[in-house]
Coordinates of C-alpha atoms in Angstrom, one line a residue:
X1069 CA -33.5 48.8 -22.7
X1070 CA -34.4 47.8 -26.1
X1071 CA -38.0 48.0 -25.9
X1072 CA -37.8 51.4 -28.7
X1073 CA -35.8 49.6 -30.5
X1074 CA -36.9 48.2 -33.9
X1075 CA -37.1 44.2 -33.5
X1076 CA -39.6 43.3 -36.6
X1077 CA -36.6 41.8 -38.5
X1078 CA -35.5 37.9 -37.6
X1079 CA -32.8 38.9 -35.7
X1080 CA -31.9 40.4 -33.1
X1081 CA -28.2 40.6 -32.3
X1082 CA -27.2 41.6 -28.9
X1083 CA -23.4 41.0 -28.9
X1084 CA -20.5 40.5 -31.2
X1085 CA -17.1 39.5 -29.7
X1086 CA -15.5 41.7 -33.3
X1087 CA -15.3 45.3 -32.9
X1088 CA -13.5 47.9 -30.1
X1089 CA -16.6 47.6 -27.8
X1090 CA -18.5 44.4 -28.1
X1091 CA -19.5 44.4 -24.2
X1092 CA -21.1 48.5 -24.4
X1093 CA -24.3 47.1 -22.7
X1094 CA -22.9 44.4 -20.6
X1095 CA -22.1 44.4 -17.3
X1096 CA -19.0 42.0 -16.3
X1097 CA -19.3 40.4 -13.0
X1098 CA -16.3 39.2 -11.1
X1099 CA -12.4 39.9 -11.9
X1100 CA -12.5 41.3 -14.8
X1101 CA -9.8 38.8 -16.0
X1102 CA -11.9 36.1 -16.5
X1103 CA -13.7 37.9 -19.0
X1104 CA -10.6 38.0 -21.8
X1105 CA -11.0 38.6 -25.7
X1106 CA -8.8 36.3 -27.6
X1107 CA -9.0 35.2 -30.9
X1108 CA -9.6 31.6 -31.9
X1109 CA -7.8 30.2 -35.2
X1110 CA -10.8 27.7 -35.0
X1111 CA -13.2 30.1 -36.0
X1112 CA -11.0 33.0 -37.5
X1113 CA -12.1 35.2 -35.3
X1114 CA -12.4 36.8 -32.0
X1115 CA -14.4 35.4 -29.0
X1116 CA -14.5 36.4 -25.5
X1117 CA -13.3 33.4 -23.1
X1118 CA -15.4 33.0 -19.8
X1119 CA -13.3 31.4 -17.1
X1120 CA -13.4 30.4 -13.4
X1121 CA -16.0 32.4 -11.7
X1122 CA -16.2 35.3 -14.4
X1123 CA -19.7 36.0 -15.7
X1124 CA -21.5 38.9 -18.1
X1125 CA -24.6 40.0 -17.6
X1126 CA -27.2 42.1 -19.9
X1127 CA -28.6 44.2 -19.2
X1128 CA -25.7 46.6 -17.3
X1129 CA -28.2 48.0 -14.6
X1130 CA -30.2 45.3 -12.6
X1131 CA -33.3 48.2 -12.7
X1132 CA -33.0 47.8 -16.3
X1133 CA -35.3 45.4 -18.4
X1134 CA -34.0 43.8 -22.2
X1135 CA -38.2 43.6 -23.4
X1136 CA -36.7 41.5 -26.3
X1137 CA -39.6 39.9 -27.8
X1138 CA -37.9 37.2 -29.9
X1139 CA -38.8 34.1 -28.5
X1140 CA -35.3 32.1 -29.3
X1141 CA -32.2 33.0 -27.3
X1142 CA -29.0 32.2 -29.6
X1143 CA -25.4 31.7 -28.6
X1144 CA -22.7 31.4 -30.5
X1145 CA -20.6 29.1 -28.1
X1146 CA -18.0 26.7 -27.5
X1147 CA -18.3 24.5 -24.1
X1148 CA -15.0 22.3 -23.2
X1149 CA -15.5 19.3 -22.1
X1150 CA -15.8 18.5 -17.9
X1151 CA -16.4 22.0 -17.6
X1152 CA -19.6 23.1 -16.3
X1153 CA -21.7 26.2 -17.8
X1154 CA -24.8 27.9 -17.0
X1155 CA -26.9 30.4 -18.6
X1156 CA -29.7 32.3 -16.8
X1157 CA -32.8 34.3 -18.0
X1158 CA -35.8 36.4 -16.5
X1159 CA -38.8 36.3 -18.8
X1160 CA -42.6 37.9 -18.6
X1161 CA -45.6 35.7 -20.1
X1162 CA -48.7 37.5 -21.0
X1163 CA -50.0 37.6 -17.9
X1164 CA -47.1 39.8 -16.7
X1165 CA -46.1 37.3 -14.5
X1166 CA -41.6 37.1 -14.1
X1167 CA -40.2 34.1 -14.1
X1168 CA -36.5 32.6 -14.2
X1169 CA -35.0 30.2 -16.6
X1170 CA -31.8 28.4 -15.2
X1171 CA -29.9 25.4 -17.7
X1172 CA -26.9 24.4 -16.4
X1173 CA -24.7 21.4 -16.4
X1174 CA -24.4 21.4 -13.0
X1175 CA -27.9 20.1 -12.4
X1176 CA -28.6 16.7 -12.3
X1177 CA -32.8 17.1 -12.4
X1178 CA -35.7 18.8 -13.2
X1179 CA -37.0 21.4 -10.4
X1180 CA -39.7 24.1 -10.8
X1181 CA -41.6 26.5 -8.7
X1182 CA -44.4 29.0 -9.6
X1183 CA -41.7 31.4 -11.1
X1184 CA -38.7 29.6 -11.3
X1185 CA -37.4 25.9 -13.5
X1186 CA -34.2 25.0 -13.3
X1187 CA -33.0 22.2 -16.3
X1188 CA -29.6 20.0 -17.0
X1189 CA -27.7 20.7 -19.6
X1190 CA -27.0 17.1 -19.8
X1191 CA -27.8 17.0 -23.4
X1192 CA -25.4 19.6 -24.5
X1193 CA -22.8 18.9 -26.9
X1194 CA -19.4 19.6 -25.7
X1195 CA -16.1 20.3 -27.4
X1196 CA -17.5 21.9 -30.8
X1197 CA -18.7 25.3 -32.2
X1198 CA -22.2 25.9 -32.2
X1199 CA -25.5 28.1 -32.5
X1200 CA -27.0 26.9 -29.0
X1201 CA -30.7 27.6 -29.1
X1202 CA -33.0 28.3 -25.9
X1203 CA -36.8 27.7 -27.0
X1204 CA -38.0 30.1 -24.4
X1205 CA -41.8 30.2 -25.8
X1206 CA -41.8 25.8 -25.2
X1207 CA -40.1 26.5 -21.8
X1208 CA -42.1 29.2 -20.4
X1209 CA -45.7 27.5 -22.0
X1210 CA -44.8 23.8 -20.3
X1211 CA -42.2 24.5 -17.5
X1212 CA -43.4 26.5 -14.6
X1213 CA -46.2 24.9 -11.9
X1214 CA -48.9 27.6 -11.6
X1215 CA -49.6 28.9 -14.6
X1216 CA -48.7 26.6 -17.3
X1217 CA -49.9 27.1 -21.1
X1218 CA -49.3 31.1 -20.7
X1219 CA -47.7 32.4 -23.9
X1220 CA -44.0 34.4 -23.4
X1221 CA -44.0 37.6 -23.9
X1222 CA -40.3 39.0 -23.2
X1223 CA -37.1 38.3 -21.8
X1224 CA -35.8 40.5 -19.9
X1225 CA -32.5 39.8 -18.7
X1226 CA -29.6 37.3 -19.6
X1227 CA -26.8 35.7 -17.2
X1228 CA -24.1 33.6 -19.0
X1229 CA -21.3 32.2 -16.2
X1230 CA -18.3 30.3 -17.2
X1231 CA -16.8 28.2 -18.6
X1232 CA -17.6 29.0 -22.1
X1233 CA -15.8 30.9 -25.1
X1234 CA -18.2 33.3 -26.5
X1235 CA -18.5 34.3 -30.3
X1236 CA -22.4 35.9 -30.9
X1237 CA -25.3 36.2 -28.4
X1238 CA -28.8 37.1 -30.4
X1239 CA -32.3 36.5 -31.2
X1240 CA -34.4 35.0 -33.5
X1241 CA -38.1 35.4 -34.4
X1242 CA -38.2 31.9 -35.6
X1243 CA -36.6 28.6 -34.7
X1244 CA -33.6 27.8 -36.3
X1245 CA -33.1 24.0 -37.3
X1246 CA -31.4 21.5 -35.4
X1247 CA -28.2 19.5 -36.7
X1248 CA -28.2 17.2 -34.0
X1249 CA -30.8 15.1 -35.2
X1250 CA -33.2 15.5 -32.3
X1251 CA -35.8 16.5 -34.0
X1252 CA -38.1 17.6 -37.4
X1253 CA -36.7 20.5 -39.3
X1254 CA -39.3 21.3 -41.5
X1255 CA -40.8 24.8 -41.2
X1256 CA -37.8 25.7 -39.8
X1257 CA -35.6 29.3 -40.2
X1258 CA -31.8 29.3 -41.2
X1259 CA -29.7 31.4 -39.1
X1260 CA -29.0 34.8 -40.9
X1261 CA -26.2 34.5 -43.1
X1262 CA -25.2 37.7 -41.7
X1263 CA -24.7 35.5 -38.1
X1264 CA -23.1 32.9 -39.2
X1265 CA -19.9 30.8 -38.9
X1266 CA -17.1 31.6 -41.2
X1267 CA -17.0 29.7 -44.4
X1268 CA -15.3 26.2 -43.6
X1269 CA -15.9 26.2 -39.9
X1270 CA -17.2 23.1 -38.2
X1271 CA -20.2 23.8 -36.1
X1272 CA -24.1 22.6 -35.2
X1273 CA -27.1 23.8 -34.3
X1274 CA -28.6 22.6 -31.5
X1275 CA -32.1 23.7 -29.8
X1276 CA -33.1 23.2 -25.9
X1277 CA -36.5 22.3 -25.4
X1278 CA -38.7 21.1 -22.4
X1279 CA -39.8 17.8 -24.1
X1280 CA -36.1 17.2 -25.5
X1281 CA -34.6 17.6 -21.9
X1282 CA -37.3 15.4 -20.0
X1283 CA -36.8 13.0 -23.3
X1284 CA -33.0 12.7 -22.5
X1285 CA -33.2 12.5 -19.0
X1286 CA -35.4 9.3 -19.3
X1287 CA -33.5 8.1 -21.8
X1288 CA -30.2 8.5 -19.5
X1289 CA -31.3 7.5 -16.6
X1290 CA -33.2 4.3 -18.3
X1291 CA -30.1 3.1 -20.1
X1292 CA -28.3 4.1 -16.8
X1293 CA -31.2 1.2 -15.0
X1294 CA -30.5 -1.3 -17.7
X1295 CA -27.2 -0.9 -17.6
X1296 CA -27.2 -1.2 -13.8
X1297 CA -29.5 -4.1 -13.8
X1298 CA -27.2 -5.8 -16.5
X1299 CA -24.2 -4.7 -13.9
X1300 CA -25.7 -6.7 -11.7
X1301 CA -26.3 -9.7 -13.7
X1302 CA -22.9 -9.8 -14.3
X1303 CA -21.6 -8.7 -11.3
X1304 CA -23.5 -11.9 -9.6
X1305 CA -22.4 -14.5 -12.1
X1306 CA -18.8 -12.8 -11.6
X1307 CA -19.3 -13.0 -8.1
X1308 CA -20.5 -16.9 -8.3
X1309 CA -17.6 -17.3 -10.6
X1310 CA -15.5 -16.1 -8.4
X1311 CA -16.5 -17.9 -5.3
X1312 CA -16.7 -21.0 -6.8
X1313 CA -13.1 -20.9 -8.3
X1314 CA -12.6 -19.3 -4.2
X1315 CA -13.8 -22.3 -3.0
X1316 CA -12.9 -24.6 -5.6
X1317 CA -9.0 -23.2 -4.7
X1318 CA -9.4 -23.0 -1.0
X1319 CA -10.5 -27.0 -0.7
X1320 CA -7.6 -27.8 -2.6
X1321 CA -5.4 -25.2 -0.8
X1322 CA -6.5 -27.1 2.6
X1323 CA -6.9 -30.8 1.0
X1324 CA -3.1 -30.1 0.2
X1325 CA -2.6 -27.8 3.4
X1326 CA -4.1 -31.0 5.2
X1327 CA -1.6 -34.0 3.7
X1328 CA 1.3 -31.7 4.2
X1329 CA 0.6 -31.4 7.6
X1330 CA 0.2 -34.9 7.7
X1331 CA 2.9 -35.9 6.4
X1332 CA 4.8 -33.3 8.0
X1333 CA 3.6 -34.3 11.6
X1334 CA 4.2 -38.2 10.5
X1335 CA 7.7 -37.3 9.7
X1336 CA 7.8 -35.1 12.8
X1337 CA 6.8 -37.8 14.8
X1338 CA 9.8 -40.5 13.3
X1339 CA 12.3 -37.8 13.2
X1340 CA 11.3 -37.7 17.0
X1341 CA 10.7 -41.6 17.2
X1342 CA 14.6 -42.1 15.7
X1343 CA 15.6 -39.2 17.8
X1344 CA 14.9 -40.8 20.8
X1345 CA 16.1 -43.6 20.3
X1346 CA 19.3 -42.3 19.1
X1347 CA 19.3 -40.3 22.3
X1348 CA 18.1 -43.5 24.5
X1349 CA 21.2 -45.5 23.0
X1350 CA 23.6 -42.3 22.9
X1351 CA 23.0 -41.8 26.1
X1352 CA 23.1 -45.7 26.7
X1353 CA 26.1 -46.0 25.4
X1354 CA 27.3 -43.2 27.3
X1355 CA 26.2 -44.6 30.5
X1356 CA 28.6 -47.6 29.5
X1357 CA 31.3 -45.3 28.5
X1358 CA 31.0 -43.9 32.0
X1359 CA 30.8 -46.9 33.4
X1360 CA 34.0 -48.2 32.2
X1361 CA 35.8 -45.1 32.8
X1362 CA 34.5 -45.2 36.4
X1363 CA 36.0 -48.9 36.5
X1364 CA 38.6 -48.2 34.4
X1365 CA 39.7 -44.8 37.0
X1366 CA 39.0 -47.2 40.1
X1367 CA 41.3 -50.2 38.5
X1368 CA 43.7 -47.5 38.0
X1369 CA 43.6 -45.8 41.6
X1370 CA 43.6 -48.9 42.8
X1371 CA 46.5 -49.8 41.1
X1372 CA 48.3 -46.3 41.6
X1373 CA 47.2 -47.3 45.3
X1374 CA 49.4 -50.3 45.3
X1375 CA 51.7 -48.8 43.5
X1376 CA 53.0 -46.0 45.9
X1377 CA 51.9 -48.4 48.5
X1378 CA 54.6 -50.4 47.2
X1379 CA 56.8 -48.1 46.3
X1380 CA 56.6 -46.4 49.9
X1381 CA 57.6 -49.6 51.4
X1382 CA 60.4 -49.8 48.9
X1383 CA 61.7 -46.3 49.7
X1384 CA 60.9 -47.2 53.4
X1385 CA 62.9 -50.5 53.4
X1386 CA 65.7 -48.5 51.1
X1387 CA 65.7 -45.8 53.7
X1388 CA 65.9 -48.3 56.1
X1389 CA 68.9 -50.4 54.4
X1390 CA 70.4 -47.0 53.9
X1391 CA 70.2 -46.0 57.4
X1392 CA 71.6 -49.2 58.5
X1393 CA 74.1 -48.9 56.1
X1394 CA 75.1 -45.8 56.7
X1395 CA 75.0 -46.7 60.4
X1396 CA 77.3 -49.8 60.0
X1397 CA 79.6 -47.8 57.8
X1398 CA 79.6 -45.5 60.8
X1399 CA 80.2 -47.7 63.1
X1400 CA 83.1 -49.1 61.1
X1401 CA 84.5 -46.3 60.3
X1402 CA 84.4 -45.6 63.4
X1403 CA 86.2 -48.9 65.1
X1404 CA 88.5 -48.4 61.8
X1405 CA 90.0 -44.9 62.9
X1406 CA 89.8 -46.4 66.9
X1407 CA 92.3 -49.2 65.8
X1408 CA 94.6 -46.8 63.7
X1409 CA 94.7 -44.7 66.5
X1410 CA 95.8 -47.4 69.1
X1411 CA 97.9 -49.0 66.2
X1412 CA 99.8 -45.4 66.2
X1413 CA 99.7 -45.1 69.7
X1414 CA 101.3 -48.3 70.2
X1415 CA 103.8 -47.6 67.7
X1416 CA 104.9 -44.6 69.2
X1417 CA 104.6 -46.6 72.8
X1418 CA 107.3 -48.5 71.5
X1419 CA 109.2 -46.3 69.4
X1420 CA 110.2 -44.2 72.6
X1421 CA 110.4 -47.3 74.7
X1422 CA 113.3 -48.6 72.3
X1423 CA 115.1 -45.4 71.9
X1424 CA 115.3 -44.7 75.5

């Protein structure tokens, strides 16, 4: 694609985000809006903003070969952070032999093949413009299993997926210096003035290297060791902390648990102690009570006994004194008219006897 093009100068630049047509020779891969131009107040300009699953690729045919011979791969590019990006790249050594390139922040570890090495990104800086520089000449020399120590030759194609705003992709003959403080910048190029940031834009450069990326990974997962081994320092004093004060609280918890009991059961056992006694003389004294109401009924039956006894024999002899009375009263009032009767009788007897 580029092969007849003139490349002696230390540049290369393969895409702007400024102009009508900054993606002529790219291909965009996906829905096509994910691949948006906007323009950032950050850097006063335009960039193209990668999202979800949108990616570009160069060059626009897949039969198509870059043959950039540049040996850095340069992108002007801001990375959120928690978002993952990835950037892919074929290259040929001098042996003609292709090879693929993969960094990505998705990777956790190193893996590489005969043609094929796949790096974290876990070392790249997020949330800030920068030039972010691929040193595909210490990558392609150290990184691949077969033939390592071959020299590169050219890249020939470029993948860069989302997420990622885009400002300049380019290349550079030498290696620009790094502002991260990773490494020595002596004998080191300056990015064309022609390439870079607008004046009073915060930015850094920062260069991806074999050795840098093995470096950090170490690094991380060593401090990641000490500070697990320290974690669990502390998380077993913590833990003996914690089950002492456990323990220390449960035997008082039960040493108190225990005497309340104990003194609950002790007064359980009174409270049942005077409870039955209370019930033994309640039901004592109601056994009494019952008693003399029993007596007390039986007296009073007995006496209710006599007394209608008595008073039946009173009525009786009343009835009785009545009926004789009654009968004598008869009987004289009976006699009583007889005598009248005769008395009139004999008057009259002698009334007509003396008239006649």
């Amino acid at each position: 694609m580029f092969k007849n093009q003139f490349q002696g100068n230390s540049f290369f630049e393969l895409f702007s985000a400024q102009g009508s047509s900054p993606l002529i020779n790219w291909k965009i891969n996906g829905n096509k809006s994910n691949v948006e131009k906007i323009y950032n107040k950050d850097i006063k300009g335009f960039s193209y903003n990668l999202k979800n699953n949108g990616y570009i690729s160069l060059p626009k045919e897949n039969r198509q070969s870059c043959h950039l011979i540049h040996s850095y791969l340069v992108l002007q590019i801001y990375v959120p952070k928690d978002s993952h990006f990835t950037l892919e790249c074929g290259i040929t050594d001098i042996g003609n032999n292709k090879g693929r390139i993969v960094l990505s922040t998705s990777i956790k570890n190193i893996k590489n093949s005969t043609f094929h090495i796949s790096l974290p990104l876990t070392i790249m800086k997020r949330d800030v413009w920068m030039n972010f520089c691929v040193d595909l000449e210490n990558i392609t020399a150290n990184g691949f299993k077969e033939y390592n120590g071959l020299s590169y030759k050219t890249l020939n194609y470029i993948k860069i997926y989302s997420t990622c705003k885009l400002r300049r992709v380019f290349t550079m003959k030498y290696r620009p210096p790094d502002t991260t403080g990773d490494d020595d910048n002596s004998n080191m190029d300056s990015i064309p003035k022609i390439l870079q940031f607008n004046h009073g834009i915060q930015f850094i450069n920062q260069v991806i290297t074999l050795e840098k990326v093995k470096s950090y990974i170490d690094h991380y997962y060593n401090s990641n060791n000490n500070d697990e081994n320290k974690g669990n320092i502390y998380y077993v004093i913590n833990f003996l902390i914690y089950y002492y004060y456990y323990y220390y609280y449960y035997y008082y918890y039960y040493y108190y648990y225990y005497y309340y009991y104990y003194y609950y059961y002790y007064y359980y056992y009174y409270y049942y102690y005077y409870y039955y006694y209370y019930y033994y003389y309640y039901y004592y004294y109601y056994y009494y009570y019952y008693y003399y109401y029993y007596y007390y009924y039986y007296y009073y039956y007995y006496y209710y006994y006599y007394y209608y006894y008595y008073y039946y024999y009173y009525y009786y002899y009343y009835y009785y004194y009545y009926y004789y009375y009654y009968y004598y009263y008869y009987y004289y009032y009976y006699y009583y008219y007889i005598i009248i009767i005769i008395k009139f009788y004999l008057y009259f007897y002698f009334y007509f006897l003396i008239i006649n």
